[in-house]
């Protein structure tokens, strides 16, 4: 671990548990530019860690401090995501500069760091999120190339076993209720409004990356049912 302290942090909100990890990509042409920005006081952004493509992990902000990585965000009804989370940036040019697969060396470093952070703070796999999960109207990172299923296989995230149904695609109200039940902040408008389409897109980008459409369909419903079934099997107090 290399230290490159950023000045961009502050105290966490009192009484808020540290129970979440948010994964990002840097979305800049080079890693060096990303590190410089995360350490620039004028930029007012930061993260706790950054992992380079070669696998080197850099600590920017102490874990007990509130880094400025999630921005305007929401999960499970909570809006101060920065106070309750650790932010990890993965160096990747992103969609604007030439999005590319995350190298194995970078993923292995992420695996080790995630395991340590989750153990240290007793963070369950369902609270390892992408930036697009907590800010679906603004963000698309870490994107559809992050291997969430692989992370889930390591016990570091969740992945649904699709639950098929013989009926046609459920109505939009069913999707809104289901997405809210697994944590997404989604309106209950009963219509496919822009906010709901953004959340569907974020869900698909993570759990159905082969077809990110923002539209409800039977496969998206099957994967959402899988997450709902997983949650229903958890016992009260179970931190899995």
Coordinates of N, CA and C in Angstrom, one line a residue:
X1 N 0.9 -1.2 0.0 CA 0.0 0.0 0.0 C 0.9 1.2 0.0
X2 N 0.6 2.2 -0.9 CA 1.3 3.4 -1.0 C 0.4 4.5 -0.5
X3 N 1.0 5.5 0.3 CA 0.2 6.6 0.8 C 0.4 7.8 -0.1
X4 N -0.7 8.5 -0.5 CA -0.6 9.7 -1.3 C -1.8 10.6 -0.7
X5 N -1.6 11.2 0.4 CA -2.7 11.9 1.1 C -3.4 13.0 0.3
X6 N -4.7 12.9 0.4 CA -5.5 14.0 -0.2 C -6.0 14.9 0.9
X7 N -6.1 16.2 0.7 CA -6.7 17.1 1.7 C -8.2 17.1 1.7
X8 N -8.8 16.4 0.8 CA -10.2 16.5 0.6 C -11.0 15.5 1.4
X9 N -11.2 15.8 2.7 CA -12.0 15.0 3.6 C -12.4 15.8 4.8
X10 N -13.3 15.2 5.6 CA -13.8 15.9 6.7 C -14.3 14.8 7.7
X11 N -14.8 15.2 8.9 CA -15.3 14.2 9.8 C -16.6 13.5 9.3
X12 N -16.7 12.2 9.6 CA -18.0 11.6 9.2 C -19.1 12.1 10.1
X13 N -20.3 12.0 9.6 CA -21.5 12.4 10.4 C -21.6 11.5 11.7
X14 N -21.9 12.2 12.8 CA -22.0 11.4 14.1 C -23.2 10.4 14.0
X15 N -22.9 9.3 14.6 CA -24.0 8.3 14.7 C -24.3 7.5 13.5
X16 N -23.6 7.7 12.4 CA -23.9 7.0 11.1 C -22.9 5.8 11.0
X17 N -23.4 4.6 10.8 CA -22.6 3.5 10.7 C -21.8 3.4 9.4
X18 N -20.5 3.0 9.5 CA -19.7 2.7 8.3 C -20.1 1.3 7.8
X19 N -21.0 1.2 6.8 CA -21.5 -0.1 6.5 C -21.6 -0.3 5.0
X20 N -20.9 0.5 4.2 CA -21.0 0.4 2.7 C -19.6 0.6 2.1
X21 N -19.5 0.0 0.9 CA -18.3 0.3 0.0 C -18.9 0.7 -1.3
X22 N -18.4 1.8 -1.9 CA -18.8 2.2 -3.2 C -17.6 2.1 -4.2
X23 N -17.8 1.4 -5.3 CA -16.8 1.2 -6.3 C -17.0 2.2 -7.4
X24 N -15.9 2.8 -7.9 CA -15.9 3.7 -9.0 C -14.9 3.4 -10.0
X25 N -15.0 4.0 -11.2 CA -13.8 4.1 -12.1 C -13.4 5.5 -12.2
X26 N -12.2 5.8 -12.5 CA -11.7 7.2 -12.5 C -12.2 8.0 -13.7
X27 N -12.4 7.4 -14.8 CA -13.0 8.1 -16.0 C -12.1 9.2 -16.5
X28 N -10.8 9.0 -16.5 CA -9.9 10.1 -17.0 C -8.8 9.4 -17.8
X29 N -8.2 10.2 -18.7 CA -7.2 9.5 -19.7 C -6.1 8.7 -19.0
X30 N -5.6 9.2 -17.9 CA -4.5 8.5 -17.2 C -4.7 8.4 -15.7
X31 N -4.1 7.4 -15.1 CA -4.1 7.3 -13.7 C -3.5 8.5 -13.0
X32 N -2.4 9.0 -13.5 CA -1.7 10.1 -12.9 C -2.6 11.3 -12.8
X33 N -3.4 11.6 -13.9 CA -4.4 12.7 -13.9 C -5.4 12.5 -12.8
X34 N -5.9 11.2 -12.7 CA -6.9 10.9 -11.7 C -6.4 11.2 -10.3
X35 N -5.2 10.7 -10.0 CA -4.6 10.9 -8.7 C -4.4 12.4 -8.4
X36 N -4.0 13.2 -9.4 CA -3.8 14.6 -9.2 C -5.1 15.3 -8.9
X37 N -6.2 14.8 -9.5 CA -7.5 15.5 -9.3 C -8.0 15.1 -7.9
X38 N -7.8 13.9 -7.5 CA -8.3 13.4 -6.2 C -7.5 14.1 -5.0
X39 N -6.4 14.7 -5.4 CA -5.6 15.3 -4.3 C -5.6 16.9 -4.5
X40 N -6.4 17.4 -5.4 CA -6.4 18.8 -5.7 C -7.5 19.4 -4.8
X41 N -7.2 20.4 -3.9 CA -8.2 21.0 -3.1 C -9.3 21.7 -3.9
X42 N -8.9 22.2 -5.0 CA -9.9 22.9 -5.8 C -10.9 22.0 -6.4
X43 N -10.6 20.7 -6.6 CA -11.5 19.8 -7.2 C -12.6 19.3 -6.3
X44 N -12.3 19.4 -5.0 CA -13.3 19.0 -3.9 C -13.8 17.6 -4.2
X45 N -13.0 16.7 -4.6 CA -13.4 15.2 -4.8 C -12.2 14.4 -4.2
X46 N -12.6 13.2 -3.8 CA -11.5 12.3 -3.2 C -12.1 10.9 -3.1
X47 N -11.3 10.0 -2.7 CA -11.7 8.6 -2.3 C -10.8 8.1 -1.3
X48 N -11.1 7.0 -0.7 CA -10.2 6.5 0.3 C -9.1 5.8 -0.3
X49 N -9.4 5.1 -1.4 CA -8.3 4.3 -2.1 C -8.5 4.4 -3.6
X50 N -7.3 4.2 -4.3 CA -7.3 4.1 -5.7 C -6.4 2.9 -6.1
X51 N -6.9 2.1 -7.0 CA -6.1 1.0 -7.5 C -5.7 1.2 -8.9
X52 N -4.4 1.2 -9.2 CA -3.9 1.3 -10.6 C -4.1 0.1 -11.4
X53 N -4.0 0.2 -12.7 CA -4.2 -1.0 -13.6 C -3.2 -2.1 -13.3
X54 N -2.0 -1.7 -12.8 CA -1.0 -2.7 -12.5 C -1.2 -3.4 -11.1
X55 N -2.2 -2.9 -10.4 CA -2.5 -3.5 -9.1 C -2.0 -2.7 -7.9
X56 N -1.2 -1.7 -8.0 CA -0.8 -0.9 -6.9 C -2.0 -0.2 -6.2
X57 N -2.1 -0.4 -4.9 CA -3.2 0.3 -4.2 C -2.6 1.6 -3.5
X58 N -3.3 2.7 -3.6 CA -2.9 3.9 -3.0 C -3.9 4.4 -2.1
X59 N -3.5 4.7 -0.8 CA -4.4 5.2 0.2 C -4.4 6.8 0.1
X60 N -5.6 7.4 -0.1 CA -5.7 8.8 -0.2 C -6.3 9.5 1.0
X61 N -7.3 8.8 1.6 CA -8.0 9.4 2.8 C -8.1 8.3 3.9
X62 N -7.8 8.6 5.1 CA -8.0 7.6 6.2 C -9.4 7.1 6.3
X63 N -9.6 5.8 6.6 CA -10.9 5.3 6.6 C -11.9 5.9 7.6
X64 N -11.4 6.5 8.7 CA -12.3 7.0 9.6 C -12.8 8.4 9.2
X65 N -12.3 8.9 8.1 CA -12.7 10.3 7.6 C -13.7 10.1 6.5
X66 N -14.5 11.2 6.3 CA -15.5 11.2 5.2 C -14.8 11.7 3.9
X67 N -14.6 10.8 3.0 CA -14.1 11.2 1.6 C -15.3 11.7 0.8
X68 N -14.9 12.4 -0.3 CA -15.9 13.1 -1.1 C -16.0 12.3 -2.5
X69 N -16.6 11.2 -2.5 CA -16.6 10.3 -3.7 C -18.0 10.0 -4.3
X70 N -19.0 9.9 -3.4 CA -20.3 9.5 -3.9 C -21.2 10.7 -4.4
X71 N -21.0 11.9 -3.8 CA -21.7 13.0 -4.2 C -23.2 12.9 -3.8
X72 N -24.1 13.5 -4.6 CA -25.5 13.4 -4.4 C -25.9 12.0 -4.7
X73 N -26.3 11.2 -3.7 CA -26.5 9.8 -3.8 C -27.6 9.3 -2.8
X74 N -28.0 8.1 -3.1 CA -29.1 7.5 -2.2 C -29.0 6.0 -2.3
X75 N -29.2 5.4 -1.2 CA -29.3 3.9 -1.1 C -30.2 3.5 0.1
X76 N -31.2 2.7 -0.1 CA -32.1 2.2 0.9 C -32.6 3.4 1.8
X77 N -32.9 4.5 1.1 CA -33.5 5.7 1.7 C -32.5 6.6 2.4
X78 N -31.2 6.2 2.5 CA -30.2 7.1 3.1 C -29.5 7.9 2.0
X79 N -29.3 9.2 2.3 CA -28.7 10.1 1.3 C -27.3 10.5 1.6
X80 N -26.8 10.4 2.9 CA -25.4 10.8 3.2 C -24.6 9.6 3.0
X81 N -24.4 9.1 1.7 CA -23.6 7.9 1.5 C -22.2 8.1 1.8
X82 N -21.6 9.3 1.6 CA -20.2 9.5 2.0 C -19.9 9.2 3.4
X83 N -20.8 9.6 4.3 CA -20.6 9.4 5.7 C -20.6 7.9 6.1
X84 N -21.2 7.1 5.3 CA -21.4 5.7 5.7 C -20.6 4.7 4.8
X85 N -19.7 5.3 4.0 CA -19.0 4.4 3.0 C -17.5 4.6 2.9
X86 N -16.9 3.6 2.4 CA -15.5 3.6 1.9 C -15.6 3.7 0.4
X87 N -14.9 4.7 -0.2 CA -14.8 4.8 -1.7 C -13.5 4.3 -2.3
X88 N -13.7 3.4 -3.3 CA -12.5 2.8 -4.0 C -12.6 3.1 -5.4
X89 N -11.6 3.8 -5.9 CA -11.5 4.2 -7.3 C -10.6 3.2 -8.1
X90 N -11.1 2.7 -9.2 CA -10.3 1.9 -10.1 C -9.9 2.7 -11.3
X91 N -8.6 2.7 -11.6 CA -8.1 3.4 -12.7 C -8.6 2.8 -14.0
X92 N -9.4 3.5 -14.8 CA -10.0 3.1 -16.0 C -10.4 4.3 -16.8
X93 N -10.1 4.4 -18.1 CA -10.4 5.6 -18.8 C -11.9 5.8 -18.9
X94 N -12.7 4.8 -18.7 CA -14.2 5.0 -18.7 C -14.8 5.2 -20.0
X95 N -16.1 5.4 -20.1 CA -16.8 5.4 -21.3 C -16.4 6.6 -22.2
X96 N -16.0 7.7 -21.6 CA -15.7 8.9 -22.3 C -14.4 8.9 -23.0
X97 N -13.4 8.1 -22.5 CA -12.1 8.1 -23.0 C -11.6 6.8 -23.5
X98 N -12.5 5.8 -23.6 CA -12.1 4.5 -24.1 C -12.1 3.4 -23.0
X99 N -13.3 3.0 -22.6 CA -13.6 2.1 -21.6 C -13.0 0.7 -22.0
X100 N -12.3 0.1 -21.0 CA -11.6 -1.2 -21.3 C -11.8 -2.1 -20.1
X101 N -11.6 -3.4 -20.4 CA -11.7 -4.4 -19.3 C -10.7 -4.1 -18.1
X102 N -11.1 -4.4 -16.9 CA -10.2 -4.2 -15.8 C -9.2 -5.4 -15.7
X103 N -7.9 -5.0 -15.7 CA -6.9 -6.1 -15.8 C -6.9 -7.0 -14.5
X104 N -6.5 -8.2 -14.7 CA -6.5 -9.2 -13.6 C -5.7 -8.7 -12.4
X105 N -4.6 -8.0 -12.7 CA -3.8 -7.5 -11.6 C -4.5 -6.5 -10.7
X106 N -5.3 -5.7 -11.4 CA -6.1 -4.7 -10.7 C -7.3 -5.3 -9.9
X107 N -7.9 -6.3 -10.5 CA -9.0 -7.0 -9.8 C -8.5 -7.8 -8.6
X108 N -7.3 -8.4 -8.7 CA -6.8 -9.2 -7.6 C -6.5 -8.2 -6.4
X109 N -6.0 -7.0 -6.8 CA -5.7 -6.1 -5.7 C -7.0 -5.6 -5.1
X110 N -8.1 -5.4 -5.9 CA -9.4 -5.0 -5.4 C -9.9 -6.1 -4.5
X111 N -9.8 -7.4 -4.9 CA -10.3 -8.5 -4.1 C -9.6 -8.5 -2.7
X112 N -8.3 -8.3 -2.6 CA -7.7 -8.2 -1.3 C -8.1 -7.1 -0.5
X113 N -8.1 -5.9 -1.1 CA -8.5 -4.7 -0.4 C -10.0 -4.8 0.1
X114 N -10.9 -5.2 -0.8 CA -12.3 -5.3 -0.4 C -12.4 -6.2 0.8
X115 N -11.8 -7.4 0.8 CA -11.9 -8.4 1.8 C -11.4 -7.8 3.2
X116 N -10.4 -7.0 3.1 CA -9.8 -6.4 4.4 C -10.8 -5.3 4.9
X117 N -11.3 -4.5 4.0 CA -12.2 -3.4 4.4 C -13.5 -4.0 5.0
X118 N -14.1 -5.0 4.3 CA -15.3 -5.6 4.7 C -15.2 -6.3 6.1
X119 N -14.0 -7.0 6.3 CA -13.8 -7.6 7.6 C -13.6 -6.6 8.7
X120 N -12.9 -5.5 8.4 CA -12.6 -4.5 9.4 C -13.8 -3.8 9.9
X121 N -14.8 -3.6 9.0 CA -16.0 -2.8 9.4 C -17.2 -3.7 9.4
X122 N -17.1 -5.0 9.2 CA -18.3 -5.9 9.2 C -19.3 -5.4 8.2
X123 N -18.8 -5.2 7.0 CA -19.7 -4.8 5.9 C -20.2 -6.0 5.1
X124 N -21.5 -6.2 5.0 CA -22.0 -7.4 4.3 C -21.9 -7.2 2.7
X125 N -21.8 -8.3 2.0 CA -21.7 -8.3 0.5 C -22.7 -7.4 -0.2
X126 N -24.0 -7.4 0.4 CA -25.0 -6.6 -0.3 C -24.8 -5.1 -0.2
X127 N -23.9 -4.7 0.7 CA -23.6 -3.3 0.8 C -22.3 -2.9 0.0
X128 N -21.8 -3.7 -0.9 CA -20.8 -3.3 -1.8 C -21.5 -2.9 -3.1
X129 N -21.4 -1.7 -3.4 CA -22.2 -1.0 -4.5 C -21.4 -0.4 -5.5
X130 N -22.0 -0.1 -6.7 CA -21.3 0.7 -7.7 C -21.8 2.2 -7.6
X131 N -21.0 3.1 -8.1 CA -21.4 4.5 -8.1 C -22.8 4.7 -8.8
X132 N -23.0 3.9 -9.9 CA -24.2 4.1 -10.6 C -25.4 3.5 -9.8
X133 N -25.2 2.6 -8.9 CA -26.3 2.1 -8.0 C -26.8 3.3 -7.1
X134 N -25.9 4.1 -6.6 CA -26.3 5.1 -5.6 C -26.6 6.4 -6.3
X135 N -26.2 6.6 -7.5 CA -26.4 7.9 -8.2 C -26.8 7.6 -9.7
X136 N -27.9 6.8 -9.9 CA -28.2 6.3 -11.3 C -28.5 7.4 -12.3
X137 N -28.9 8.6 -11.8 CA -29.3 9.7 -12.8 C -28.0 10.4 -13.2
X138 N -26.9 10.2 -12.5 CA -25.7 11.0 -12.8 C -24.5 10.2 -13.3
X139 N -24.4 8.9 -12.8 CA -23.2 8.2 -13.0 C -23.4 6.8 -13.6
X140 N -22.4 6.3 -14.4 CA -22.5 5.0 -15.0 C -21.3 4.1 -14.6
X141 N -20.5 4.6 -13.7 CA -19.3 3.8 -13.3 C -19.7 2.9 -12.1
X142 N -19.0 1.9 -11.9 CA -17.8 1.4 -12.6 C -18.1 0.7 -13.9
X143 N -19.3 0.6 -14.3 CA -19.6 0.2 -15.7 C -19.9 -1.3 -15.8
X144 N -20.3 -1.7 -17.0 CA -20.7 -3.1 -17.2 C -19.6 -4.1 -17.4
X145 N -18.3 -3.6 -17.4 CA -17.2 -4.5 -17.5 C -16.6 -4.9 -16.2
X146 N -17.1 -4.3 -15.1 CA -16.6 -4.8 -13.8 C -17.2 -6.2 -13.5
X147 N -16.4 -7.2 -13.2 CA -17.0 -8.6 -13.1 C -17.7 -8.7 -11.7
X148 N -18.9 -8.2 -11.6 CA -19.6 -8.3 -10.3 C -19.8 -9.8 -9.9
X149 N -20.1 -10.6 -10.9 CA -20.3 -12.1 -10.6 C -19.1 -12.7 -10.0
X150 N -17.9 -12.3 -10.5 CA -16.7 -12.8 -9.9 C -16.5 -12.3 -8.5
X151 N -16.8 -11.1 -8.2 CA -16.7 -10.5 -6.9 C -17.6 -11.3 -6.0
X152 N -18.8 -11.6 -6.5 CA -19.8 -12.4 -5.6 C -19.3 -13.8 -5.3
X153 N -18.6 -14.4 -6.3 CA -18.0 -15.7 -6.1 C -17.0 -15.7 -5.0
X154 N -16.4 -14.5 -4.7 CA -15.4 -14.4 -3.7 C -16.0 -14.0 -2.3
X155 N -17.4 -13.8 -2.3 CA -18.1 -13.4 -1.2 C -18.0 -11.9 -0.9
X156 N -17.7 -11.1 -2.0 CA -17.4 -9.7 -1.9 C -18.5 -8.8 -2.5
X157 N -19.6 -9.4 -3.0 CA -20.7 -8.7 -3.5 C -21.8 -9.7 -3.7
X158 N -22.9 -9.3 -4.3 CA -24.0 -10.3 -4.5 C -24.3 -10.4 -6.0
X159 N -24.8 -11.6 -6.3 CA -25.2 -11.9 -7.7 C -26.4 -12.8 -7.7
X160 N -27.5 -12.4 -8.5 CA -28.7 -13.2 -8.4 C -28.7 -14.5 -9.2
X161 N -29.3 -15.5 -8.7 CA -29.6 -16.7 -9.5 C -31.0 -16.4 -10.1
X162 N -31.1 -16.2 -11.4 CA -32.4 -15.7 -12.0 C -33.5 -16.7 -11.6
X163 N -34.7 -16.1 -11.3 CA -35.9 -16.8 -11.0 C -36.9 -16.6 -12.1
X164 N -37.0 -17.5 -13.0 CA -37.9 -17.3 -14.1 C -39.4 -17.4 -13.7
X165 N -40.2 -16.8 -14.5 CA -41.7 -16.9 -14.3 C -42.4 -17.1 -15.6
X166 N -43.4 -17.9 -15.6 CA -44.1 -18.2 -16.9 C -45.0 -17.1 -17.3
X167 N -45.2 -16.1 -16.5 CA -46.0 -15.0 -16.9 C -45.3 -13.9 -17.7
X168 N -46.0 -13.0 -18.3 CA -45.4 -12.0 -19.1 C -44.6 -11.0 -18.2
X169 N -43.9 -10.1 -18.9 CA -43.1 -9.1 -18.1 C -44.0 -8.3 -17.1
X170 N -43.6 -8.3 -15.8 CA -44.4 -7.6 -14.8 C -44.6 -6.1 -15.2
X171 N -45.6 -5.5 -14.6 CA -45.8 -4.1 -14.7 C -44.8 -3.2 -14.1
X172 N -44.7 -2.0 -14.5 CA -43.6 -1.1 -14.0 C -43.7 -0.9 -12.5
X173 N -45.0 -1.0 -11.9 CA -45.1 -0.8 -10.4 C -44.4 -2.0 -9.7
X174 N -44.4 -3.2 -10.3 CA -43.7 -4.3 -9.7 C -42.2 -4.1 -9.7
X175 N -41.7 -3.6 -10.8 CA -40.2 -3.3 -10.9 C -39.9 -2.2 -9.9
X176 N -40.7 -1.2 -9.8 CA -40.3 -0.1 -8.8 C -40.3 -0.6 -7.4
X177 N -41.3 -1.5 -7.0 CA -41.3 -2.0 -5.7 C -40.1 -2.9 -5.5
X178 N -39.8 -3.8 -6.4 CA -38.7 -4.7 -6.3 C -37.4 -4.0 -6.2
X179 N -37.2 -3.0 -7.1 CA -35.9 -2.3 -7.0 C -35.7 -1.6 -5.7
X180 N -36.8 -1.0 -5.2 CA -36.7 -0.3 -3.9 C -36.4 -1.3 -2.8
X181 N -37.0 -2.5 -2.9 CA -36.8 -3.5 -1.8 C -35.3 -4.0 -1.7
X182 N -34.6 -3.9 -2.9 CA -33.2 -4.3 -2.8 C -32.3 -3.2 -2.5
X183 N -32.8 -1.9 -2.5 CA -32.0 -0.8 -2.1 C -32.1 0.4 -2.9
X184 N -32.4 0.3 -4.2 CA -32.4 1.4 -5.1 C -33.4 2.5 -4.7
X185 N -33.1 3.7 -4.8 CA -34.0 4.8 -4.6 C -34.7 5.1 -5.9
X186 N -35.9 4.7 -5.9 CA -36.7 4.7 -7.2 C -38.1 5.3 -6.9
X187 N -38.7 6.1 -7.7 CA -40.0 6.6 -7.4 C -41.1 5.5 -7.6
X188 N -42.2 5.7 -6.9 CA -43.3 4.7 -7.0 C -44.4 5.4 -7.9
X189 N -44.1 5.8 -9.1 CA -45.0 6.6 -9.9 C -45.9 5.7 -10.7
X190 N -45.6 4.4 -10.8 CA -46.3 3.4 -11.6 C -46.2 3.7 -13.1
X191 N -45.2 4.5 -13.5 CA -45.0 4.8 -14.9 C -43.5 4.7 -15.1
X192 N -43.1 4.4 -16.4 CA -41.7 4.4 -16.7 C -41.2 5.8 -17.0
X193 N -41.0 6.5 -15.9 CA -40.5 7.9 -16.0 C -39.0 7.8 -16.1
X194 N -38.4 9.0 -16.3 CA -36.9 9.0 -16.5 C -36.1 8.5 -15.3
X195 N -36.6 8.8 -14.1 CA -35.9 8.3 -12.9 C -35.9 6.8 -12.8
X196 N -37.1 6.2 -13.1 CA -37.2 4.7 -13.1 C -36.3 4.1 -14.2
X197 N -36.3 4.7 -15.4 CA -35.4 4.2 -16.5 C -34.0 4.3 -16.1
X198 N -33.6 5.3 -15.4 CA -32.2 5.4 -14.9 C -31.8 4.3 -13.9
X199 N -32.8 4.0 -13.0 CA -32.5 2.9 -12.1 C -32.5 1.6 -12.8
X200 N -33.4 1.3 -13.7 CA -33.4 0.1 -14.5 C -32.0 -0.1 -15.2
X201 N -31.6 1.0 -15.8 CA -30.3 1.0 -16.5 C -29.2 0.6 -15.5
X202 N -29.1 1.2 -14.3 CA -28.1 0.9 -13.4 C -28.2 -0.5 -13.0
X203 N -29.4 -1.0 -12.7 CA -29.5 -2.4 -12.4 C -29.0 -3.4 -13.5
X204 N -29.4 -3.1 -14.7 CA -28.9 -3.9 -15.8 C -27.4 -3.8 -16.0
X205 N -26.9 -2.6 -15.9 CA -25.4 -2.4 -16.1 C -24.7 -3.3 -15.1
X206 N -25.2 -3.5 -13.9 CA -24.5 -4.4 -13.0 C -24.9 -5.8 -13.1
X207 N -26.2 -6.1 -13.2 CA -26.7 -7.5 -13.1 C -27.1 -8.1 -14.4
X208 N -27.2 -7.3 -15.5 CA -27.5 -7.9 -16.8 C -26.7 -7.1 -17.8
X209 N -25.4 -7.1 -17.7 CA -24.5 -6.2 -18.5 C -24.5 -6.5 -20.0
X210 N -25.0 -7.6 -20.5 CA -25.0 -7.9 -21.9 C -26.0 -7.1 -22.6
X211 N -27.0 -6.6 -22.0 CA -28.1 -5.8 -22.6 C -28.6 -4.7 -21.7
X212 N -28.0 -3.5 -21.8 CA -28.3 -2.4 -20.9 C -29.3 -1.5 -21.7
X213 N -30.5 -1.6 -21.5 CA -31.6 -0.9 -22.3 C -32.3 0.1 -21.5
X214 N -32.4 0.0 -20.2 CA -33.2 0.9 -19.4 C -34.7 0.5 -19.5
X215 N -35.1 -0.5 -20.1 CA -36.5 -0.9 -20.3 C -36.7 -2.2 -19.5
X216 N -37.9 -2.4 -19.0 CA -38.3 -3.6 -18.3 C -38.5 -4.7 -19.3
X217 N -38.0 -5.9 -18.9 CA -38.2 -7.1 -19.7 C -38.1 -8.3 -18.8
X218 N -38.4 -9.5 -19.4 CA -38.5 -10.7 -18.6 C -37.2 -11.1 -18.0
X219 N -36.1 -10.9 -18.7 CA -34.8 -11.3 -18.1 C -34.4 -10.4 -16.9
X220 N -34.6 -9.1 -17.1 CA -34.4 -8.2 -15.9 C -35.3 -8.6 -14.8
X221 N -36.5 -8.9 -15.0 CA -37.4 -9.4 -14.0 C -36.9 -10.6 -13.3
X222 N -36.4 -11.6 -14.1 CA -35.9 -12.8 -13.5 C -34.7 -12.6 -12.6
X223 N -33.8 -11.6 -12.9 CA -32.6 -11.3 -12.1 C -33.1 -10.5 -10.9
X224 N -34.0 -9.7 -11.0 CA -34.5 -9.0 -9.8 C -35.2 -9.9 -8.9
X225 N -36.0 -10.9 -9.4 CA -36.6 -11.9 -8.5 C -35.5 -12.7 -7.8
X226 N -34.4 -12.9 -8.5 CA -33.3 -13.6 -7.8 C -32.7 -12.9 -6.7
X227 N -32.6 -11.6 -6.8 CA -32.1 -10.8 -5.7 C -33.1 -10.8 -4.5
X228 N -34.4 -10.6 -4.9 CA -35.4 -10.6 -3.9 C -35.5 -11.9 -3.2
X229 N -35.4 -13.0 -3.9 CA -35.4 -14.3 -3.2 C -34.2 -14.5 -2.3
X230 N -33.0 -14.0 -2.7 CA -31.9 -14.1 -1.9 C -32.1 -13.3 -0.6
X231 N -32.7 -12.1 -0.7 CA -32.9 -11.3 0.5 C -33.9 -12.0 1.4
X232 N -35.0 -12.6 0.8 CA -36.0 -13.2 1.6 C -35.5 -14.4 2.4
X233 N -34.4 -15.0 1.9 CA -33.8 -16.2 2.6 C -32.9 -15.8 3.8
X234 N -32.5 -14.5 3.9 CA -31.7 -14.1 5.0 C -32.5 -14.0 6.3
X235 N -31.9 -14.5 7.3 CA -32.5 -14.4 8.6 C -32.3 -13.1 9.3
X236 N -33.2 -12.7 10.2 CA -32.9 -11.4 10.9 C -31.6 -11.4 11.6
X237 N -30.8 -10.4 11.4 CA -29.5 -10.3 12.0 C -28.4 -10.9 11.2
X238 N -28.7 -11.6 10.1 CA -27.8 -12.3 9.2 C -27.0 -11.3 8.4
X239 N -25.6 -11.3 8.5 CA -24.8 -10.3 7.9 C -24.2 -10.8 6.6
X240 N -24.7 -11.9 6.0 CA -24.2 -12.4 4.8 C -24.5 -11.4 3.7

